[in-house]
Amino acid sequence: AQRVTQPEKLLSVFKGAPVELKCNYSYSGSPELFWYVQYSRQRLQLLLRHISRESIKGFTADLNKGETSFHLKKPFAQEEDSAMYYCALSGQGGNKLVFGAGTILRVKS
Amino acid sequence: DTGVSQDPRHKITKRGQNVTFRCDPISEHNRLYWYRQTLGQGPEFLTYFQNEAQLEKSRLLSDRFSAERPKGSFSTLEIQRTEQGDSAMYLCASSLFGQGNHEQYFGPGTRLTVT
């Protein structure tokens, strides 16, 4: 079964603190992993994908196949990072996305 | 092109009525996806098209739901005999399959409330 688990509904940190949003997945095969973000009153948008191995807005995520995890990290949180973050997976080749339930990140000043 | 658009943005209907939503994808995108999102959950896949062909349907898509993409451009999602459990945000996304990263671009959603 394809499943994405985000164990935290809410993560609240102070500005400048490190952030780690957890994501674990189950998938039989080699999935593609993504992080999507939804800022207040905006549509869902792609933040980053594991195959790109790039840093977007200071965020990085490494795919750990042994632990079936794809945690999102940022060393120093900024207030503008406050948003809903969804981890998602798809099979190879751009098929449907399977999303986790999402984590609200609140960055306090 | 300003991205994926959906119409209407909000729909309130009485139980038992039929509703239809429209999605206009990014013009050159050949794949179009429908998802449903309920409060506190991530989006759940409903169905997707490649051009005009409907390639996959979720078990969530009961026989009261039907989706079309007649000319491989815009798509409609119809719900017949709506139930209160159909209340949700319906999201549409599109992607360009076959070239590069096939990223899915999402629309703003249609929020359905069934009273």
PDB file of C-alpha atoms in Angstrom:
ATOM      1  CA  ALA A   1       0.000   0.000   0.000  1.00  0.00           C
ATOM      2  CA  GLN A   2       1.114   3.532  -0.702  1.00  0.00           C
ATOM      3  CA  ARG A   3       1.077   5.708   2.372  1.00  0.00           C
ATOM      4  CA  VAL A   4       2.648   8.931   3.589  1.00  0.00           C
ATOM      5  CA  THR A   5       2.766   9.722   7.293  1.00  0.00           C
ATOM      6  CA  GLN A   6       3.410  13.134   8.769  1.00  0.00           C
ATOM      7  CA  PRO A   7       3.331  12.577  12.515  1.00  0.00           C
ATOM      8  CA  GLU A   8       3.054  16.220  13.586  1.00  0.00           C
ATOM      9  CA  LYS A   9      -0.076  18.258  12.899  1.00  0.00           C
ATOM     10  CA  LEU A  10       1.581  21.416  14.193  1.00  0.00           C
ATOM     11  CA  LEU A  11       5.181  22.460  14.641  1.00  0.00           C
ATOM     12  CA  SER A  12       5.831  25.751  16.366  1.00  0.00           C
ATOM     13  CA  VAL A  13       9.354  27.218  16.467  1.00  0.00           C
ATOM     14  CA  PHE A  14      10.973  30.563  17.121  1.00  0.00           C
ATOM     15  CA  LYS A  15      12.490  32.605  14.326  1.00  0.00           C
ATOM     16  CA  GLY A  16      16.086  31.567  13.791  1.00  0.00           C
ATOM     17  CA  ALA A  17      15.585  28.084  15.245  1.00  0.00           C
ATOM     18  CA  PRO A  18      16.163  24.945  13.167  1.00  0.00           C
ATOM     19  CA  VAL A  19      13.167  23.243  11.616  1.00  0.00           C
ATOM     20  CA  GLU A  20      12.585  19.591  10.805  1.00  0.00           C
ATOM     21  CA  LEU A  21       9.268  18.426   9.403  1.00  0.00           C
ATOM     22  CA  LYS A  22       9.014  14.658   9.473  1.00  0.00           C
ATOM     23  CA  CYS A  23       7.753  12.441   6.675  1.00  0.00           C
ATOM     24  CA  ASN A  24       7.734   8.667   6.455  1.00  0.00           C
ATOM     25  CA  TYR A  25       6.406   6.656   3.575  1.00  0.00           C
ATOM     26  CA  SER A  26       5.544   3.139   2.512  1.00  0.00           C
ATOM     27  CA  TYR A  27       5.717   2.135  -1.128  1.00  0.00           C
ATOM     28  CA  SER A  28       6.662  -1.057  -2.916  1.00  0.00           C
ATOM     29  CA  GLY A  29       9.119   0.133  -5.513  1.00  0.00           C
ATOM     30  CA  SER A  30      11.068   3.311  -6.083  1.00  0.00           C
ATOM     31  CA  PRO A  31       8.860   6.316  -5.424  1.00  0.00           C
ATOM     32  CA  GLU A  32       9.444   9.940  -6.169  1.00  0.00           C
ATOM     33  CA  LEU A  33       9.127  12.094  -3.052  1.00  0.00           C
ATOM     34  CA  PHE A  34       7.977  15.695  -2.898  1.00  0.00           C
ATOM     35  CA  TRP A  35       7.306  18.489  -0.451  1.00  0.00           C
ATOM     36  CA  TYR A  36       4.413  20.802  -1.295  1.00  0.00           C
ATOM     37  CA  VAL A  37       3.668  24.026   0.570  1.00  0.00           C
ATOM     38  CA  GLN A  38       0.506  26.071   0.930  1.00  0.00           C
ATOM     39  CA  TYR A  39       0.853  29.621   2.214  1.00  0.00           C
ATOM     40  CA  SER A  40      -2.166  31.411   3.627  1.00  0.00           C
ATOM     41  CA  ARG A  41      -4.791  32.054   0.943  1.00  0.00           C
ATOM     42  CA  GLN A  42      -2.561  30.637  -1.804  1.00  0.00           C
ATOM     43  CA  ARG A  43      -2.729  27.470  -3.838  1.00  0.00           C
ATOM     44  CA  LEU A  44      -0.692  24.356  -3.244  1.00  0.00           C
ATOM     45  CA  GLN A  45       2.744  24.615  -4.832  1.00  0.00           C
ATOM     46  CA  LEU A  46       5.778  22.392  -5.167  1.00  0.00           C
ATOM     47  CA  LEU A  47       8.605  23.244  -2.786  1.00  0.00           C
ATOM     48  CA  LEU A  48      11.101  20.562  -3.692  1.00  0.00           C
ATOM     49  CA  ARG A  49      11.495  17.014  -4.998  1.00  0.00           C
ATOM     50  CA  HIS A  50      14.051  14.433  -4.029  1.00  0.00           C
ATOM     51  CA  ILE A  51      15.446  13.849  -7.503  1.00  0.00           C
ATOM     52  CA  SER A  52      16.433  17.501  -7.830  1.00  0.00           C
ATOM     53  CA  ARG A  53      18.591  17.400  -4.700  1.00  0.00           C
ATOM     54  CA  GLU A  54      18.430  21.166  -4.482  1.00  0.00           C
ATOM     55  CA  SER A  55      17.779  23.686  -1.750  1.00  0.00           C
ATOM     56  CA  ILE A  56      14.707  25.886  -2.132  1.00  0.00           C
ATOM     57  CA  LYS A  57      14.170  28.868   0.194  1.00  0.00           C
ATOM     58  CA  GLY A  58      16.821  27.331   2.448  1.00  0.00           C
ATOM     59  CA  PHE A  59      14.940  24.032   2.760  1.00  0.00           C
ATOM     60  CA  THR A  60      16.498  20.665   1.981  1.00  0.00           C
ATOM     61  CA  ALA A  61      15.214  17.110   2.159  1.00  0.00           C
ATOM     62  CA  ASP A  62      17.132  13.887   1.824  1.00  0.00           C
ATOM     63  CA  LEU A  63      15.551  10.609   0.843  1.00  0.00           C
ATOM     64  CA  ASN A  64      16.548   7.848   3.272  1.00  0.00           C
ATOM     65  CA  LYS A  65      15.455   4.585   1.705  1.00  0.00           C
ATOM     66  CA  GLY A  66      16.565   2.513   4.701  1.00  0.00           C
ATOM     67  CA  GLU A  67      14.331   4.462   7.066  1.00  0.00           C
ATOM     68  CA  THR A  68      11.750   5.242   4.349  1.00  0.00           C
ATOM     69  CA  SER A  69      11.874   8.886   5.339  1.00  0.00           C
ATOM     70  CA  PHE A  70      12.013  12.227   3.563  1.00  0.00           C
ATOM     71  CA  HIS A  71      12.266  14.813   6.321  1.00  0.00           C
ATOM     72  CA  LEU A  72      12.276  18.522   5.433  1.00  0.00           C
ATOM     73  CA  LYS A  73      14.905  20.653   7.126  1.00  0.00           C
ATOM     74  CA  LYS A  74      15.908  24.273   7.394  1.00  0.00           C
ATOM     75  CA  PRO A  75      18.691  25.496   9.676  1.00  0.00           C
ATOM     76  CA  PHE A  76      17.182  28.893  10.531  1.00  0.00           C
ATOM     77  CA  ALA A  77      13.413  29.401  10.372  1.00  0.00           C
ATOM     78  CA  GLN A  78      11.973  32.667   9.109  1.00  0.00           C
ATOM     79  CA  GLU A  79       8.514  34.083   9.798  1.00  0.00           C
ATOM     80  CA  GLU A  80       7.617  33.831   6.111  1.00  0.00           C
ATOM     81  CA  ASP A  81       8.087  30.045   6.328  1.00  0.00           C
ATOM     82  CA  SER A  82       4.825  29.795   8.275  1.00  0.00           C
ATOM     83  CA  ALA A  83       2.541  27.633   6.126  1.00  0.00           C
ATOM     84  CA  MET A  84       1.055  24.164   5.703  1.00  0.00           C
ATOM     85  CA  TYR A  85       3.553  21.611   4.425  1.00  0.00           C
ATOM     86  CA  TYR A  86       2.564  18.367   2.715  1.00  0.00           C
ATOM     87  CA  CYS A  87       4.831  15.450   1.959  1.00  0.00           C
ATOM     88  CA  ALA A  88       3.778  13.427  -1.097  1.00  0.00           C
ATOM     89  CA  LEU A  89       4.918  10.519  -3.191  1.00  0.00           C
ATOM     90  CA  SER A  90       4.264   9.212  -6.668  1.00  0.00           C
ATOM     91  CA  GLY A  91       5.354   6.219  -8.654  1.00  0.00           C
ATOM     92  CA  GLN A  92       7.999   6.643 -11.321  1.00  0.00           C
ATOM     93  CA  GLY A  93       6.747   8.533 -14.327  1.00  0.00           C
ATOM     94  CA  GLY A  94       4.577  11.310 -13.029  1.00  0.00           C
ATOM     95  CA  ASN A  95       1.465   9.524 -11.869  1.00  0.00           C
ATOM     96  CA  LYS A  96      -0.949  10.420  -9.111  1.00  0.00           C
ATOM     97  CA  LEU A  97       0.321  11.943  -5.890  1.00  0.00           C
ATOM     98  CA  VAL A  98      -0.304  10.380  -2.492  1.00  0.00           C
ATOM     99  CA  PHE A  99      -0.231  13.048   0.212  1.00  0.00           C
ATOM    100  CA  GLY A 100       0.310  13.013   3.934  1.00  0.00           C
ATOM    101  CA  ALA A 101      -2.104  14.830   6.230  1.00  0.00           C
ATOM    102  CA  GLY A 102       0.155  17.875   6.413  1.00  0.00           C
ATOM    103  CA  THR A 103       2.032  19.771   9.117  1.00  0.00           C
ATOM    104  CA  ILE A 104       1.338  23.382  10.012  1.00  0.00           C
ATOM    105  CA  LEU A 105       4.585  25.235  10.607  1.00  0.00           C
ATOM    106  CA  ARG A 106       4.306  28.333  12.776  1.00  0.00           C
ATOM    107  CA  VAL A 107       7.381  30.505  13.124  1.00  0.00           C
ATOM    108  CA  LYS A 108       7.102  32.874  16.065  1.00  0.00           C
ATOM    109  CA  SER A 109       8.992  36.128  16.357  1.00  0.00           C
TER     110      SER A 109
ATOM    111  CA  ASP B   1      -1.532  31.826 -19.152  1.00  0.00           C
ATOM    112  CA  THR B   2      -2.049  32.442 -15.459  1.00  0.00           C
ATOM    113  CA  GLY B   3      -1.987  28.839 -14.360  1.00  0.00           C
ATOM    114  CA  VAL B   4      -4.652  26.272 -13.578  1.00  0.00           C
ATOM    115  CA  SER B   5      -8.084  27.800 -13.049  1.00  0.00           C
ATOM    116  CA  GLN B   6     -11.191  26.308 -11.492  1.00  0.00           C
ATOM    117  CA  ASP B   7     -14.793  27.401 -11.565  1.00  0.00           C
ATOM    118  CA  PRO B   8     -16.713  28.005  -9.415  1.00  0.00           C
ATOM    119  CA  ARG B   9     -14.538  28.765  -6.416  1.00  0.00           C
ATOM    120  CA  HIS B  10     -17.373  28.064  -3.993  1.00  0.00           C
ATOM    121  CA  LYS B  11     -20.562  26.068  -4.366  1.00  0.00           C
ATOM    122  CA  ILE B  12     -23.325  25.559  -1.824  1.00  0.00           C
ATOM    123  CA  THR B  13     -25.947  23.020  -2.749  1.00  0.00           C
ATOM    124  CA  LYS B  14     -28.729  21.061  -1.117  1.00  0.00           C
ATOM    125  CA  ARG B  15     -28.436  17.338  -0.573  1.00  0.00           C
ATOM    126  CA  GLY B  16     -29.652  15.423  -3.592  1.00  0.00           C
ATOM    127  CA  GLN B  17     -28.786  18.091  -6.150  1.00  0.00           C
ATOM    128  CA  ASN B  18     -26.260  17.633  -8.946  1.00  0.00           C
ATOM    129  CA  VAL B  19     -23.206  19.853  -9.240  1.00  0.00           C
ATOM    130  CA  THR B  20     -20.557  20.306 -11.921  1.00  0.00           C
ATOM    131  CA  PHE B  21     -17.105  21.807 -11.559  1.00  0.00           C
ATOM    132  CA  ARG B  22     -14.785  22.935 -14.298  1.00  0.00           C
ATOM    133  CA  CYS B  23     -10.993  22.912 -14.492  1.00  0.00           C
ATOM    134  CA  ASP B  24      -8.900  24.685 -17.109  1.00  0.00           C
ATOM    135  CA  PRO B  25      -5.324  23.382 -17.075  1.00  0.00           C
ATOM    136  CA  ILE B  26      -2.173  25.129 -18.217  1.00  0.00           C
ATOM    137  CA  SER B  27      -2.587  25.190 -21.980  1.00  0.00           C
ATOM    138  CA  GLU B  28       0.225  22.897 -23.097  1.00  0.00           C
ATOM    139  CA  HIS B  29      -0.274  20.350 -20.300  1.00  0.00           C
ATOM    140  CA  ASN B  30      -1.473  16.937 -21.402  1.00  0.00           C
ATOM    141  CA  ARG B  31      -2.241  15.460 -17.973  1.00  0.00           C
ATOM    142  CA  LEU B  32      -5.037  16.627 -15.711  1.00  0.00           C
ATOM    143  CA  TYR B  33      -5.726  15.360 -12.198  1.00  0.00           C
ATOM    144  CA  TRP B  34      -8.612  15.697  -9.763  1.00  0.00           C
ATOM    145  CA  TYR B  35      -8.112  15.477  -5.997  1.00  0.00           C
ATOM    146  CA  ARG B  36     -10.437  15.910  -3.040  1.00  0.00           C
ATOM    147  CA  GLN B  37      -9.403  17.428   0.276  1.00  0.00           C
ATOM    148  CA  THR B  38     -11.380  17.294   3.499  1.00  0.00           C
ATOM    149  CA  LEU B  39     -10.646  19.235   6.659  1.00  0.00           C
ATOM    150  CA  GLY B  40      -7.442  18.153   8.360  1.00  0.00           C
ATOM    151  CA  GLN B  41      -6.381  15.835   5.560  1.00  0.00           C
ATOM    152  CA  GLY B  42      -4.088  16.060   2.598  1.00  0.00           C
ATOM    153  CA  PRO B  43      -5.476  15.927  -0.926  1.00  0.00           C
ATOM    154  CA  GLU B  44      -6.717  12.483  -2.036  1.00  0.00           C
ATOM    155  CA  PHE B  45      -6.476  11.358  -5.634  1.00  0.00           C
ATOM    156  CA  LEU B  46      -9.743  10.912  -7.521  1.00  0.00           C
ATOM    157  CA  THR B  47      -8.875  10.477 -11.200  1.00  0.00           C
ATOM    158  CA  TYR B  48      -6.588  11.636 -13.969  1.00  0.00           C
ATOM    159  CA  PHE B  49      -6.548  12.110 -17.731  1.00  0.00           C
ATOM    160  CA  GLN B  50      -3.876  12.058 -20.341  1.00  0.00           C
ATOM    161  CA  ASN B  51      -5.277  14.165 -23.140  1.00  0.00           C
ATOM    162  CA  GLU B  52      -8.896  12.991 -23.386  1.00  0.00           C
ATOM    163  CA  ALA B  53      -8.293   9.491 -22.024  1.00  0.00           C
ATOM    164  CA  GLN B  54      -9.207   8.800 -18.402  1.00  0.00           C
ATOM    165  CA  LEU B  55      -6.328   6.594 -17.274  1.00  0.00           C
ATOM    166  CA  GLU B  56      -7.100   5.885 -13.622  1.00  0.00           C
ATOM    167  CA  LYS B  57      -9.971   6.249 -11.189  1.00  0.00           C
ATOM    168  CA  SER B  58      -9.751   5.929  -7.418  1.00  0.00           C
ATOM    169  CA  ARG B  59     -12.104   3.735  -5.420  1.00  0.00           C
ATOM    170  CA  LEU B  60     -13.157   7.027  -3.811  1.00  0.00           C
ATOM    171  CA  LEU B  61     -14.861   7.875  -7.080  1.00  0.00           C
ATOM    172  CA  SER B  62     -18.276   6.302  -6.583  1.00  0.00           C
ATOM    173  CA  ASP B  63     -20.730   5.896  -9.437  1.00  0.00           C
ATOM    174  CA  ARG B  64     -22.239   9.262  -8.492  1.00  0.00           C
ATOM    175  CA  PHE B  65     -19.039  10.931  -9.680  1.00  0.00           C
ATOM    176  CA  SER B  66     -18.123  11.338 -13.324  1.00  0.00           C
ATOM    177  CA  ALA B  67     -15.281  13.240 -14.921  1.00  0.00           C
ATOM    178  CA  GLU B  68     -14.680  14.129 -18.529  1.00  0.00           C
ATOM    179  CA  ARG B  69     -12.062  15.843 -20.608  1.00  0.00           C
ATOM    180  CA  PRO B  70     -13.735  15.771 -24.010  1.00  0.00           C
ATOM    181  CA  LYS B  71     -11.187  17.580 -26.155  1.00  0.00           C
ATOM    182  CA  GLY B  72      -8.131  17.049 -24.039  1.00  0.00           C
ATOM    183  CA  SER B  73      -8.262  20.603 -22.741  1.00  0.00           C
ATOM    184  CA  PHE B  74     -10.639  21.579 -19.908  1.00  0.00           C
ATOM    185  CA  SER B  75     -12.224  18.979 -17.657  1.00  0.00           C
ATOM    186  CA  THR B  76     -15.482  18.726 -15.755  1.00  0.00           C
ATOM    187  CA  LEU B  77     -16.249  16.816 -12.586  1.00  0.00           C
ATOM    188  CA  GLU B  78     -19.912  16.099 -11.933  1.00  0.00           C
ATOM    189  CA  ILE B  79     -21.379  14.823  -8.695  1.00  0.00           C
ATOM    190  CA  GLN B  80     -24.910  13.487  -8.900  1.00  0.00           C
ATOM    191  CA  ARG B  81     -27.303  13.251  -5.951  1.00  0.00           C
ATOM    192  CA  THR B  82     -24.910  15.039  -3.615  1.00  0.00           C
ATOM    193  CA  GLU B  83     -24.531  13.866  -0.025  1.00  0.00           C
ATOM    194  CA  GLN B  84     -23.241  15.751   2.988  1.00  0.00           C
ATOM    195  CA  GLY B  85     -20.115  13.607   2.898  1.00  0.00           C
ATOM    196  CA  ASP B  86     -19.260  15.133  -0.464  1.00  0.00           C
ATOM    197  CA  SER B  87     -18.532  18.456   1.233  1.00  0.00           C
ATOM    198  CA  ALA B  88     -14.847  19.088   0.545  1.00  0.00           C
ATOM    199  CA  MET B  89     -12.366  21.114  -1.461  1.00  0.00           C
ATOM    200  CA  TYR B  90     -12.005  19.735  -4.989  1.00  0.00           C
ATOM    201  CA  LEU B  91      -8.582  20.409  -6.463  1.00  0.00           C
ATOM    202  CA  CYS B  92      -7.452  20.172 -10.038  1.00  0.00           C
ATOM    203  CA  ALA B  93      -3.853  19.899 -11.170  1.00  0.00           C
ATOM    204  CA  SER B  94      -2.132  19.639 -14.515  1.00  0.00           C
ATOM    205  CA  SER B  95       1.277  18.524 -15.734  1.00  0.00           C
ATOM    206  CA  LEU B  96       3.268  18.056 -18.914  1.00  0.00           C
ATOM    207  CA  PHE B  97       3.954  14.349 -19.092  1.00  0.00           C
ATOM    208  CA  GLY B  98       6.793  13.117 -21.242  1.00  0.00           C
ATOM    209  CA  GLN B  99       9.048  16.114 -20.962  1.00  0.00           C
ATOM    210  CA  GLY B 100      11.266  16.718 -18.005  1.00  0.00           C
ATOM    211  CA  ASN B 101      10.009  16.848 -14.489  1.00  0.00           C
ATOM    212  CA  HIS B 102       6.218  16.481 -14.969  1.00  0.00           C
ATOM    213  CA  GLU B 103       5.557  18.711 -11.959  1.00  0.00           C
ATOM    214  CA  GLN B 104       1.881  18.987 -11.030  1.00  0.00           C
ATOM    215  CA  TYR B 105       0.554  22.546 -10.878  1.00  0.00           C
ATOM    216  CA  PHE B 106      -2.522  23.027  -8.738  1.00  0.00           C
ATOM    217  CA  GLY B 107      -5.548  25.222  -9.160  1.00  0.00           C
ATOM    218  CA  PRO B 108      -7.164  27.221  -6.354  1.00  0.00           C
ATOM    219  CA  GLY B 109      -9.838  24.592  -5.761  1.00  0.00           C
ATOM    220  CA  THR B 110     -13.620  24.549  -5.631  1.00  0.00           C
ATOM    221  CA  ARG B 111     -15.072  24.380  -2.134  1.00  0.00           C
ATOM    222  CA  LEU B 112     -18.309  22.398  -2.076  1.00  0.00           C
ATOM    223  CA  THR B 113     -20.722  22.622   0.833  1.00  0.00           C
ATOM    224  CA  VAL B 114     -23.695  20.251   0.830  1.00  0.00           C
ATOM    225  CA  THR B 115     -26.477  21.307   3.213  1.00  0.00           C
TER     226      THR B 115
END
